[in-house]
Amino acid sequence: MNKTLAIGLAITAILFAAALFGQWLAPYDLHHQLKIDYILDDSGKGYLIAPPSPPGSDYPLGTDKDGYDLLTKLLNGARYTVLLSIGIALARIFIGGSLGMFMGYYGKQTVKPASGSSSWNMLNGIPVFIISWFVLRGITTNSSLSPLSLSLLTGVVLTAVGIPSVVSSVKGKTQVIRDRQFVQAAQSLGAGHWKIVRSHLFPHLKENLLVLIVQEVILVLALFGQLGIFNIFVGGTTMYFDMLEYHSRTNEWGGLIAQWRDLKGIYPWIFYYPLAAYILLIMGLHFIAHGLEAMYKKRYAKFSHL
Amino acid sequence: MPRILKPILAVPFTLLFIFALAILPHLFQLNGGGGLHLDWSGSMSSVKDYFAGIGTGESFRFISGRKELSFWEQIGGYFRTSLFYIAIGALAGTTIGILVGIYFSLSRAAWLKRGVDLAASIPDFVLIILLQSLVIFVGKSTGVFVFKFASISSKDPAIALPLISSIIIPASYMIRSVALQMKLTMTEDYINVAKSRGFSKPHIVFFHALPNVLPFIKTDINKLLGILIGNMFIVEFLYNLRGVTKLLFTDTFSNNGYQYALAVNGLLALVIVYTVVYVLLRIYLWGWEKVFSR
């Protein structure tokens, strides 16, 4: 275990814990609201209290424009951000990885390194963002579905759009391993397909798959935020018509950043604290991916001649 | 299948894909009770309407705000804007990617590589928002606004900052993928042979290693363009540029509901942008190959 991996695991573990237990750790209830108030102190001086309150002793990260505690919102949104993104990544790798392994193993063509454009390559050219936007645009705003079912629906959509790239990556790697000599040796010794997949293909792919999972989580998190920019929040959007505003129903972090991006000049804490949480999560995952890669490289890689 | 058939076959598939993609918002309908249902008949009829409308010209009119506009009159400007940014982003991004990628694969400056890797894992929209606030911050504290951070009117668009944003993202992707391939190529035996024959380092890099890396870059074009176009949505939205993607997401869902014809036409325009830039990039990389492979 190297330092990078350890740091990444520590950061991610803390945020994962926040996702699991966040709603019980939150200092306030989600409905607790700081209202406009006028207070007279002992010397007769008056203070006007109006949301948003900057970070202070009452509200560690301050409140948002409507007077809701930011830390509470972040802790409540964490489970959508962390758990859903990891869930989507796992589903993508499970489905895409099995398909890719299957297609790589049974596919007839042998590996042609870098041979123009295959049809799976073309699929990579379609930005997944566009597809998810078209599917979700009509159903997330002021939806009659519950936040949980909308989140699950988003999860299914984001899983589906991410599968092609996983398939093409796993397929390519499988083909390389399939043509290696030890697989041919196993075949000629009479090993069945299942045996080869289980004790030759998968063990050689598992490191790749592990790194791929972590990278997919980062991609999913980016997608959450990008959709948020277009007012499609994970778990649904509440749209207010009187003063046109879009609010995330689940307080998912990517959504919070997108929702408050215009406030960064006026009330910086409202924008920068959610952003910090989001970037921290991405950095934690990035360190894990890098740490794993470094670990495996030490074990397996060849060295540069130059 | 002959190689020449592949691009020709791609046309009907692309068209089919676009019609299917644009129908999705129509297909997924919410009913009042909180359930999701699939509206097949309504979807089919809007596809039929589109084809019927091609003859009458109805499919090429759309509603923007309160006005009804002609698609053909409007698309030119939108198309040029998107093409400009995507083409520059693709060409500059590839060039920077190849050169810096080569440098990264050779240099021992580990912290630099780590920095770029970390920056590349941060989503594009965060980078753009931070870039904007940096310009605003510098502008506020020094009184000098180096760049315009968003377009207020179409006559006076912001150019520099959107351009930087649309170059950074493809470049960072290219840098990493070139550096990775370059490193793998460097482990090959022919590099060792070239070294033992006494060629200089730059010669080995550009005339022995690079020709073997370029094919990988060529296969990566599709992915690069996918990243660019996805990124374009964000760039055009956050900088308020009047490009094709802006047309798609502001006007397809108008007050009168979803405009299927506009979505199809907009996506077609996007595919044309994609194709043009794809061809441009292939020609550009062909030029690199002409120079370095012998």
PDB file of C-alpha atoms in Angstrom, chain A residues 4 113-119 121-122 124-127 129-131 133-135 137-140 142-145 153 165 218 221-222 225-226 229-231 254 257-258 261 264-265 271-272 275 278-279 282-283 286-287 290 297 302-306, chain B residues 6 10 17 21-22 24-25 28 30-32 34-36 106 114 117-118 121-126 129-130 132-133 186-189 191-192 195 201 204-205 215-216 219 222-223 226 229-230 233-234 237-238 248-249 252-253 258 263 267 270 274 278:
ATOM      1  CA  THR A   4      -1.408   7.944  -2.404  1.00  0.00           C
ATOM      2  CA  PRO A 113      -4.003  -2.943 -32.547  1.00  0.00           C
ATOM      3  CA  ALA A 114      -5.312   0.440 -33.552  1.00  0.00           C
ATOM      4  CA  SER A 115      -7.139  -0.531 -36.712  1.00  0.00           C
ATOM      5  CA  GLY A 116      -9.245   2.431 -37.745  1.00  0.00           C
ATOM      6  CA  SER A 117     -12.710   2.611 -36.280  1.00  0.00           C
ATOM      7  CA  SER A 118     -14.767  -0.288 -35.045  1.00  0.00           C
ATOM      8  CA  SER A 119     -18.433   0.120 -34.358  1.00  0.00           C
ATOM      9  CA  ASN A 121     -15.379   2.955 -31.124  1.00  0.00           C
ATOM     10  CA  MET A 122     -18.041   4.958 -32.890  1.00  0.00           C
ATOM     11  CA  ASN A 124     -17.713   6.185 -27.762  1.00  0.00           C
ATOM     12  CA  GLY A 125     -18.153   9.303 -29.860  1.00  0.00           C
ATOM     13  CA  ILE A 126     -21.671   9.912 -28.604  1.00  0.00           C
ATOM     14  CA  PRO A 127     -21.465  12.077 -25.517  1.00  0.00           C
ATOM     15  CA  PHE A 129     -24.413  13.579 -21.450  1.00  0.00           C
ATOM     16  CA  ILE A 130     -26.674  14.221 -24.467  1.00  0.00           C
ATOM     17  CA  ILE A 131     -28.484  10.911 -24.105  1.00  0.00           C
ATOM     18  CA  TRP A 133     -30.246  14.885 -20.988  1.00  0.00           C
ATOM     19  CA  PHE A 134     -32.812  13.811 -23.565  1.00  0.00           C
ATOM     20  CA  VAL A 135     -34.174  11.053 -21.350  1.00  0.00           C
ATOM     21  CA  ARG A 137     -35.168  16.499 -19.296  1.00  0.00           C
ATOM     22  CA  GLY A 138     -38.895  15.892 -19.517  1.00  0.00           C
ATOM     23  CA  ILE A 139     -39.446  13.931 -16.343  1.00  0.00           C
ATOM     24  CA  THR A 140     -37.330  15.421 -13.568  1.00  0.00           C
ATOM     25  CA  ASN A 142     -41.674  19.152 -10.796  1.00  0.00           C
ATOM     26  CA  SER A 143     -42.102  15.435 -11.197  1.00  0.00           C
ATOM     27  CA  SER A 144     -44.795  13.383  -9.548  1.00  0.00           C
ATOM     28  CA  LEU A 145     -42.255  10.624  -8.862  1.00  0.00           C
ATOM     29  CA  LEU A 153     -34.381   5.998 -12.612  1.00  0.00           C
ATOM     30  CA  SER A 165     -17.297   2.446 -23.113  1.00  0.00           C
ATOM     31  CA  ILE A 218     -15.516   9.955 -11.017  1.00  0.00           C
ATOM     32  CA  LEU A 221     -19.988  12.350 -10.392  1.00  0.00           C
ATOM     33  CA  ALA A 222     -19.039  14.654 -13.261  1.00  0.00           C
ATOM     34  CA  GLY A 225     -22.862  18.003 -11.951  1.00  0.00           C
ATOM     35  CA  GLN A 226     -23.177  18.511 -15.697  1.00  0.00           C
ATOM     36  CA  ILE A 229     -25.938  22.768 -14.734  1.00  0.00           C
ATOM     37  CA  PHE A 230     -28.960  22.169 -16.946  1.00  0.00           C
ATOM     38  CA  ASN A 231     -31.257  22.037 -13.933  1.00  0.00           C
ATOM     39  CA  GLY A 254     -23.358  18.177  -7.932  1.00  0.00           C
ATOM     40  CA  ILE A 257     -23.059  23.385  -6.892  1.00  0.00           C
ATOM     41  CA  ALA A 258     -24.936  23.911 -10.121  1.00  0.00           C
ATOM     42  CA  ARG A 261     -23.182  28.727  -9.072  1.00  0.00           C
ATOM     43  CA  LYS A 264     -20.333  32.621  -5.849  1.00  0.00           C
ATOM     44  CA  GLY A 265     -19.655  36.363  -6.018  1.00  0.00           C
ATOM     45  CA  PHE A 271     -21.088  27.919  -3.525  1.00  0.00           C
ATOM     46  CA  TYR A 272     -17.602  27.037  -2.347  1.00  0.00           C
ATOM     47  CA  LEU A 275     -17.830  22.565  -4.259  1.00  0.00           C
ATOM     48  CA  TYR A 278     -17.529  17.517  -4.200  1.00  0.00           C
ATOM     49  CA  ILE A 279     -13.898  18.104  -5.205  1.00  0.00           C
ATOM     50  CA  ILE A 282     -13.333  13.327  -6.552  1.00  0.00           C
ATOM     51  CA  MET A 283      -9.795  13.805  -5.287  1.00  0.00           C
ATOM     52  CA  HIS A 286      -8.583   9.968  -7.950  1.00  0.00           C
ATOM     53  CA  PHE A 287      -5.933   9.133  -5.354  1.00  0.00           C
ATOM     54  CA  HIS A 290      -3.696   6.414  -8.907  1.00  0.00           C
ATOM     55  CA  LYS A 297       2.645  -1.001 -12.104  1.00  0.00           C
ATOM     56  CA  LYS A 302       7.938  -3.305 -18.122  1.00  0.00           C
ATOM     57  CA  PHE A 303      10.369  -0.410 -18.070  1.00  0.00           C
ATOM     58  CA  SER A 304      11.119   2.339 -20.552  1.00  0.00           C
ATOM     59  CA  HIS A 305      14.310   1.911 -22.536  1.00  0.00           C
ATOM     60  CA  LEU A 306      14.836   5.604 -23.076  1.00  0.00           C
TER      61      LEU A 306
ATOM     62  CA  LYS B   6     -18.515   1.188 -43.358  1.00  0.00           C
ATOM     63  CA  ALA B  10     -22.987   4.659 -40.741  1.00  0.00           C
ATOM     64  CA  PHE B  17     -30.170   6.946 -33.748  1.00  0.00           C
ATOM     65  CA  LEU B  21     -32.843   9.852 -29.348  1.00  0.00           C
ATOM     66  CA  ALA B  22     -35.041  12.836 -30.078  1.00  0.00           C
ATOM     67  CA  LEU B  24     -37.129   9.895 -25.874  1.00  0.00           C
ATOM     68  CA  PRO B  25     -38.641  12.929 -24.126  1.00  0.00           C
ATOM     69  CA  PHE B  28     -41.242   8.821 -21.327  1.00  0.00           C
ATOM     70  CA  LEU B  30     -45.402  10.937 -16.385  1.00  0.00           C
ATOM     71  CA  ASN B  31     -48.968  10.331 -15.491  1.00  0.00           C
ATOM     72  CA  GLY B  32     -50.616  12.133 -12.650  1.00  0.00           C
ATOM     73  CA  GLY B  34     -46.822   9.225  -9.948  1.00  0.00           C
ATOM     74  CA  GLY B  35     -46.041   6.535 -12.487  1.00  0.00           C
ATOM     75  CA  LEU B  36     -43.983   6.477 -15.622  1.00  0.00           C
ATOM     76  CA  LEU B 106      10.041  11.379 -21.099  1.00  0.00           C
ATOM     77  CA  ARG B 114       0.381  14.374 -11.005  1.00  0.00           C
ATOM     78  CA  ASP B 117      -3.763  14.129 -13.876  1.00  0.00           C
ATOM     79  CA  LEU B 118      -5.527  15.669 -10.937  1.00  0.00           C
ATOM     80  CA  SER B 121     -10.142  14.365 -13.095  1.00  0.00           C
ATOM     81  CA  ILE B 122     -11.942  17.565 -12.104  1.00  0.00           C
ATOM     82  CA  PRO B 123     -15.145  17.893 -14.146  1.00  0.00           C
ATOM     83  CA  ASP B 124     -15.205  20.409 -16.990  1.00  0.00           C
ATOM     84  CA  PHE B 125     -18.010  22.509 -15.584  1.00  0.00           C
ATOM     85  CA  VAL B 126     -16.114  23.070 -12.341  1.00  0.00           C
ATOM     86  CA  ILE B 129     -16.859  28.082 -13.314  1.00  0.00           C
ATOM     87  CA  LEU B 130     -13.525  28.458 -11.492  1.00  0.00           C
ATOM     88  CA  GLN B 132     -14.806  32.550 -14.726  1.00  0.00           C
ATOM     89  CA  SER B 133     -14.540  33.432 -11.072  1.00  0.00           C
ATOM     90  CA  MET B 186       9.169   3.081 -25.159  1.00  0.00           C
ATOM     91  CA  THR B 187       9.280  -0.403 -23.645  1.00  0.00           C
ATOM     92  CA  GLU B 188       9.396  -2.030 -27.103  1.00  0.00           C
ATOM     93  CA  ASP B 189      12.555  -3.698 -28.310  1.00  0.00           C
ATOM     94  CA  ILE B 191      13.483   1.450 -29.285  1.00  0.00           C
ATOM     95  CA  ASN B 192      16.356  -0.383 -27.643  1.00  0.00           C
ATOM     96  CA  LYS B 195      19.232   3.457 -29.061  1.00  0.00           C
ATOM     97  CA  LYS B 201      16.955  10.995 -28.288  1.00  0.00           C
ATOM     98  CA  ILE B 204      14.109   8.150 -31.641  1.00  0.00           C
ATOM     99  CA  VAL B 205      11.120   9.914 -30.125  1.00  0.00           C
ATOM    100  CA  PRO B 215      -2.450   5.115 -34.993  1.00  0.00           C
ATOM    101  CA  PHE B 216      -3.645   5.003 -31.394  1.00  0.00           C
ATOM    102  CA  THR B 219      -8.594   5.481 -33.053  1.00  0.00           C
ATOM    103  CA  ASN B 222     -14.122   9.431 -31.826  1.00  0.00           C
ATOM    104  CA  LYS B 223     -13.727   9.544 -28.090  1.00  0.00           C
ATOM    105  CA  GLY B 226     -17.386  12.851 -27.933  1.00  0.00           C
ATOM    106  CA  ILE B 229     -19.187  17.867 -28.033  1.00  0.00           C
ATOM    107  CA  GLY B 230     -20.251  16.980 -24.513  1.00  0.00           C
ATOM    108  CA  PHE B 233     -22.927  21.875 -24.174  1.00  0.00           C
ATOM    109  CA  ILE B 234     -21.389  23.161 -20.970  1.00  0.00           C
ATOM    110  CA  PHE B 237     -24.418  27.255 -21.759  1.00  0.00           C
ATOM    111  CA  LEU B 238     -22.067  28.804 -19.204  1.00  0.00           C
ATOM    112  CA  LEU B 248     -31.063  22.423 -28.597  1.00  0.00           C
ATOM    113  CA  PHE B 249     -31.425  23.004 -24.910  1.00  0.00           C
ATOM    114  CA  THR B 252     -36.545  22.272 -27.781  1.00  0.00           C
ATOM    115  CA  PHE B 253     -38.549  22.528 -24.578  1.00  0.00           C
ATOM    116  CA  TYR B 258     -41.460  19.599 -26.715  1.00  0.00           C
ATOM    117  CA  ALA B 263     -34.503  18.444 -31.714  1.00  0.00           C
ATOM    118  CA  LEU B 267     -28.960  16.949 -33.608  1.00  0.00           C
ATOM    119  CA  LEU B 270     -24.458  18.599 -34.498  1.00  0.00           C
ATOM    120  CA  TYR B 274     -18.946  16.233 -35.790  1.00  0.00           C
ATOM    121  CA  TYR B 278     -13.654  14.415 -37.770  1.00  0.00           C
TER     122      TYR B 278
END
